[in-house]
Short mmCIF file of C-alpha atoms and ligand atoms in Angstrom, two decimals:
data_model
loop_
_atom_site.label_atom_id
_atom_site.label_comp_id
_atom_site.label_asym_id
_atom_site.label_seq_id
_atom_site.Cartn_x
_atom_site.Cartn_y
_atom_site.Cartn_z
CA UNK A 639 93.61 105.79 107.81
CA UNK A 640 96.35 103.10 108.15
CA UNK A 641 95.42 99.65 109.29
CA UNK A 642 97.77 96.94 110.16
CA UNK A 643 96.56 92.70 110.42
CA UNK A 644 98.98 90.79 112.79
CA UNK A 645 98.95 87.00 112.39
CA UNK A 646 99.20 85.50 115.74
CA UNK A 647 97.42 82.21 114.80
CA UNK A 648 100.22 79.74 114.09
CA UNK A 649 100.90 76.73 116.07
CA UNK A 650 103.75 77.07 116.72
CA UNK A 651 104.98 73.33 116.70
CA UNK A 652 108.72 74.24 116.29
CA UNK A 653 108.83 76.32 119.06
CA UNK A 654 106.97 73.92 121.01
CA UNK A 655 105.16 77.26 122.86
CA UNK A 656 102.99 80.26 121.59
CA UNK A 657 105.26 82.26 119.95
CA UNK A 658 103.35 85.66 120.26
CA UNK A 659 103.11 85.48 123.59
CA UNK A 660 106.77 84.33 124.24
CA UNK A 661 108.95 87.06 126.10
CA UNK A 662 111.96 88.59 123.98
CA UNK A 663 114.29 91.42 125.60
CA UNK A 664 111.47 91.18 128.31
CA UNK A 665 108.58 91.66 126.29
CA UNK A 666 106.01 89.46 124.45
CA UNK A 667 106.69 88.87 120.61
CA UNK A 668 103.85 90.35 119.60
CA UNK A 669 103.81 93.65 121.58
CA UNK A 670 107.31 94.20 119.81
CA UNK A 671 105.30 94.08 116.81
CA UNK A 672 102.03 96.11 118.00
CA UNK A 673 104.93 98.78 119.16
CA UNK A 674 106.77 99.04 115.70
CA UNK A 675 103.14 99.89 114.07
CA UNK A 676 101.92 102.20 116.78
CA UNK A 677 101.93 105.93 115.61
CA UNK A 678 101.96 104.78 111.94
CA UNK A 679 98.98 102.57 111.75
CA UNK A 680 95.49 103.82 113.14
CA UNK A 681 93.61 100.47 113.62
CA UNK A 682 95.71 96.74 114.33
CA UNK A 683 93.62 93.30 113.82
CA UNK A 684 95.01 90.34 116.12
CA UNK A 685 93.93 87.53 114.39
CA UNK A 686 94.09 84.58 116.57
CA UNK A 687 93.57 80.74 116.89
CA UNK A 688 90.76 80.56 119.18
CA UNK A 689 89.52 81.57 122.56
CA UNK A 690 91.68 79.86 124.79
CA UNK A 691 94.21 82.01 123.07
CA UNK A 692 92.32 85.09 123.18
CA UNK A 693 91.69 84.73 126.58
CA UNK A 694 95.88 84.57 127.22
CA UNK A 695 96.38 87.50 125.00
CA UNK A 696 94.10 89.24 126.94
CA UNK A 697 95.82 88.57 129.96
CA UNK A 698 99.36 89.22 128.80
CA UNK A 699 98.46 92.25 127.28
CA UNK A 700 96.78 93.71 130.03
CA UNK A 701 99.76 93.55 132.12
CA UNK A 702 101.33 95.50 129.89
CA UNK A 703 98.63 98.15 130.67
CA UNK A 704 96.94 97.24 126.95
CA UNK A 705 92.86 96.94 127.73
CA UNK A 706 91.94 94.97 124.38
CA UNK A 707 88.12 95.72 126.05
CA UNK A 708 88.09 99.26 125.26
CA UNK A 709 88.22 100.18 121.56
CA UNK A 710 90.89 103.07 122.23
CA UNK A 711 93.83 102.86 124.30
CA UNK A 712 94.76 105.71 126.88
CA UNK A 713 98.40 104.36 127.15
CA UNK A 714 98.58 102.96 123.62
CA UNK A 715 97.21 104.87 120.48
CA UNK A 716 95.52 102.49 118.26
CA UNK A 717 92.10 100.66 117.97
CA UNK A 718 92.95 97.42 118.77
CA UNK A 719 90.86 94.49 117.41
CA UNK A 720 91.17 90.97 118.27
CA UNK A 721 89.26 87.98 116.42
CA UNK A 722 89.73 84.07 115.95
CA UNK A 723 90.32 82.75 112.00
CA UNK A 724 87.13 82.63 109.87
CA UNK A 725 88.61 78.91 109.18
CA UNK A 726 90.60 76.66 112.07
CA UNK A 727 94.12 76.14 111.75
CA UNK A 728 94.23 76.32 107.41
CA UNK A 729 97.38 78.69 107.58
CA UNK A 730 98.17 82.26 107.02
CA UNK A 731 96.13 83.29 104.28
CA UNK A 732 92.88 82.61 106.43
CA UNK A 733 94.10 85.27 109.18
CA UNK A 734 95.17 87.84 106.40
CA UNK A 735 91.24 86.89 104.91
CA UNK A 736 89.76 87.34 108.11
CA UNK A 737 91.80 90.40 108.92
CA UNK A 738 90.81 91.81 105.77
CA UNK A 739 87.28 91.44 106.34
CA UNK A 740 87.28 93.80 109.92
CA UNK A 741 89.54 96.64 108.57
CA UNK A 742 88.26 99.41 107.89
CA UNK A 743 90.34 101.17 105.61
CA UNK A 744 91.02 99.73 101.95
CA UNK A 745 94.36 98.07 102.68
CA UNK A 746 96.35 96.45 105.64
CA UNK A 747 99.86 95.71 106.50
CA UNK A 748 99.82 91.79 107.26
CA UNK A 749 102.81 91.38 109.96
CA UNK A 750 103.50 87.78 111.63
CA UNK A 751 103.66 88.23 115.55
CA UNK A 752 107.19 85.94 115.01
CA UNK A 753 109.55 89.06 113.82
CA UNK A 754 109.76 91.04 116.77
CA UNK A 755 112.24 92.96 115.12
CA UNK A 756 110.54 94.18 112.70
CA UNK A 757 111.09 98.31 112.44
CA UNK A 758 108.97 101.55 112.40
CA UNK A 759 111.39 102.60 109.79
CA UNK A 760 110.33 99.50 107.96
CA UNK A 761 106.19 99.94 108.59
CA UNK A 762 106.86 103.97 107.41
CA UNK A 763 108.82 102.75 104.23
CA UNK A 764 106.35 100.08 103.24
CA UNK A 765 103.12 102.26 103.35
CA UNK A 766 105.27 104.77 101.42
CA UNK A 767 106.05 102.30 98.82
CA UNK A 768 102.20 101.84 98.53
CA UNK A 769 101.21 105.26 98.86
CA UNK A 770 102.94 106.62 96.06
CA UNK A 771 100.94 104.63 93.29
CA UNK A 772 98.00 106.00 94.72
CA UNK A 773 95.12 108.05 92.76
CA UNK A 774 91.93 108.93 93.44
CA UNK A 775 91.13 105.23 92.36
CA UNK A 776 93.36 103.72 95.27
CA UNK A 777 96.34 101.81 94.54
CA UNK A 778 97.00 100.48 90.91
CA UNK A 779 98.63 97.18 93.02
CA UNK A 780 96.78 94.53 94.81
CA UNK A 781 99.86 94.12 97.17
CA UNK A 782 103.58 95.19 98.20
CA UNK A 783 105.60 92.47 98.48
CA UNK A 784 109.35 92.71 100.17
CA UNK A 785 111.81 90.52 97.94
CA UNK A 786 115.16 89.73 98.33
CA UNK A 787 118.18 89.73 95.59
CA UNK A 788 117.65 85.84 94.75
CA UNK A 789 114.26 86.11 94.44
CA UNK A 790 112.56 84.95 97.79
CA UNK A 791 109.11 87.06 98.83
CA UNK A 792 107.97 88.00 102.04
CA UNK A 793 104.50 87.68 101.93
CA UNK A 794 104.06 88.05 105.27
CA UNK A 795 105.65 91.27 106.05
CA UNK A 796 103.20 93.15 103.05
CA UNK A 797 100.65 95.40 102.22
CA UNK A 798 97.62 93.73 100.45
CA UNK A 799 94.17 95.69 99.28
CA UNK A 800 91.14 94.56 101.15
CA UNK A 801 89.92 94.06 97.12
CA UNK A 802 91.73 90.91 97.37
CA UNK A 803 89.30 89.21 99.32
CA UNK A 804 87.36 87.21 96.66
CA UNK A 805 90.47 85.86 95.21
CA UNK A 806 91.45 84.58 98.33
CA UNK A 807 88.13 82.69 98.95
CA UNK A 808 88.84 81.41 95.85
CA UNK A 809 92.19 80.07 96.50
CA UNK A 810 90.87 78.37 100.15
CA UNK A 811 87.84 76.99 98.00
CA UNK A 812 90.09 75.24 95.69
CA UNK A 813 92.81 73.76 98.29
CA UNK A 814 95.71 75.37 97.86
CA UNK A 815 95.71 77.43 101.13
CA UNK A 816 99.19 79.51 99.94
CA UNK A 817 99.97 83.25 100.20
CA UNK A 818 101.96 82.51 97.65
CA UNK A 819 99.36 81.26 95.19
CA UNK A 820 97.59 84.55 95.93
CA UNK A 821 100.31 86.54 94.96
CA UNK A 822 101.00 84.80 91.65
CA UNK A 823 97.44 85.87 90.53
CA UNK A 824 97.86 89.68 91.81
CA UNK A 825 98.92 92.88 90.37
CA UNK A 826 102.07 93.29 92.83
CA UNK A 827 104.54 95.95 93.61
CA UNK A 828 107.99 94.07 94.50
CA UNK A 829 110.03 96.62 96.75
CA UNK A 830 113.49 95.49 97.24
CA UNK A 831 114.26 94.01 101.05
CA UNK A 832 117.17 96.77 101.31
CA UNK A 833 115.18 99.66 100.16
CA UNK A 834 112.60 98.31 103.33
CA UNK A 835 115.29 97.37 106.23
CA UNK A 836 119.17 97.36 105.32
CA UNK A 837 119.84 95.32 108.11
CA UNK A 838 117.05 92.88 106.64
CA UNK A 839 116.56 92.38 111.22
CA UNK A 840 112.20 93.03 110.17
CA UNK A 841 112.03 90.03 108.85
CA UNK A 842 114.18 88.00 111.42
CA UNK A 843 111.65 85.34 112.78
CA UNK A 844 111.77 83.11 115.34
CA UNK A 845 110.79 79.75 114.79
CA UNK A 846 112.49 77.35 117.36
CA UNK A 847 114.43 78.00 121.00
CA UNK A 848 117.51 78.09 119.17
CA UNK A 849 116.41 81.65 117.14
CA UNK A 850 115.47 83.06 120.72
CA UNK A 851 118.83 81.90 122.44
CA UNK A 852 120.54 83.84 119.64
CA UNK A 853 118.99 87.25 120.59
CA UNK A 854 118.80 86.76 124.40
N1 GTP B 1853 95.80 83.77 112.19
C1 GTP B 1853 96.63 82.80 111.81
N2 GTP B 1853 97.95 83.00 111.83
C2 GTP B 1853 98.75 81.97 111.45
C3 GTP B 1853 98.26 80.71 111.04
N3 GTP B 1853 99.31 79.92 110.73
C4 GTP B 1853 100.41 80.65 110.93
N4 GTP B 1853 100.08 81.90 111.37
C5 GTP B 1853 100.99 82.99 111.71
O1 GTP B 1853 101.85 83.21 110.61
C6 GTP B 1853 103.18 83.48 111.05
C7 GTP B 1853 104.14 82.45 110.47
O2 GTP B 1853 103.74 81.19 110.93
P1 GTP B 1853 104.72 79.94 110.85
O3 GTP B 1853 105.93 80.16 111.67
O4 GTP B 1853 104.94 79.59 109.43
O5 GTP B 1853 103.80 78.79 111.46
P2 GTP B 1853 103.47 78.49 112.97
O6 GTP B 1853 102.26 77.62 112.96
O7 GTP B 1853 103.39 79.73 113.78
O8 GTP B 1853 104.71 77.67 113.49
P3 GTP B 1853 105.03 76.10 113.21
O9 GTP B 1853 103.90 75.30 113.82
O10 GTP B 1853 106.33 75.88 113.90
O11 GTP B 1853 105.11 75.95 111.70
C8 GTP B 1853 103.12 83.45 112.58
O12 GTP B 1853 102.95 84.77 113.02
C9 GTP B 1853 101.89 82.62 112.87
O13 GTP B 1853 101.28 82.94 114.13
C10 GTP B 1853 96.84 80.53 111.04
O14 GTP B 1853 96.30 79.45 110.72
N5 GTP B 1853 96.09 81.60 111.43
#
């Protein structure tokens, strides 16, 4: 069982317009993203803003032939759950919280709904990476976290254990509202960006008009 968390929350001030929803290549952002994960993934989590936005995910999705109303898909193979942030607008690490708490295996890939490039190649290699420290215990890492050669993370293209929960809490409790706090007080599994995606095109994400012009 394979679940993937897609954070769709964001808002989006650069771009000045949802960016999930936003059509790429002819196709909203985020079913680029639902597409990469399907046949790899068993259950995906939209985590959204609120219901104003569910309600226009709803509709763009169903004219893609997605019904987010029935749990399994006849046209698209995954159970497809869709929920608002525990917490209103406090970032990132609330949607991968609140994701967390719905899956229903032990551990999720977190995926932005900004990097519709992002591979099946990339999704395969990434549960592999986390798959292969696992015993009969689960995984001896809270996360895997993409990094490039000078050191940046991508904490929002990575696998994190539904164990992390509590910490998390813990971090929101005491203000600091980063993923990256969270991963300095986890057991993590680095994987090397080019060992993920040579091309490093996963984790190309579009922030402003100018990053959509590029690809159009
Ligand atoms: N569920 C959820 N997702 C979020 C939240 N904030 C950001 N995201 C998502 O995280 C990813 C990266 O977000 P950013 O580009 O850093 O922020 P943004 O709010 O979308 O965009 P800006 O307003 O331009 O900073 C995107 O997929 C966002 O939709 C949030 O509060 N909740």
């Amino acid at each position: 069982m394979k679940s993937c968390i897609i954070l769709c929350g964001g808002l989006s001030q650069r771009m000045g317009k949802d960016k999930g929803s936003m059509l790429i290549q002819g196709k909203p952002m985020v079913l680029h993203v639902l597409e990469a994960v399907e046949n790899v993934v068993d259950e995906v989590v939209l985590v959204l803003r609120d219901e104003k936005q569910i309600d226009a995910y709803k509709k763009i999705l169903k004219s893609f032939e997605i019904d987010l109303n029935s749990d399994l898909k006849s046209n698209f193979k995954i159970d497809l759950k869709i929920c608002t942030d525990i917490i209103k607008d406090q970032g990132p690490l609330v949607g991968i919280l609140t994701g967390l708490s719905l899956i229903k295996s032990d551990e999720a890939l977190v995926l932005p709904c900004d990097s519709p490039f992002v591979s099946k190649s990339f999704v395969l290699k990434i549960f592999s990476f986390y798959d292969e420290d696992k015993g009969e215990d689960g995984s001896r890492f809270d996360a895997v976290v993409p990094r490039w050669p000078d050191g940046r993370v991508e904490p929002l293209h990575s696998i994190y254990k539904k164990d992390n929960k509590e910490k998390i809490e813990k971090i929101l409790k005491d203000d600091l509202r980063n993923v990256k706090s969270l991963i300095e007080m986890i057991n993590v599994k680095f994987v090397a960006v080019e060992s993920l995606d040579k091309t490093g095109r996963s984790f190309q994400n579009m922030n402003r008009m100018d990053d959509v012009k590029k690809d159009e």
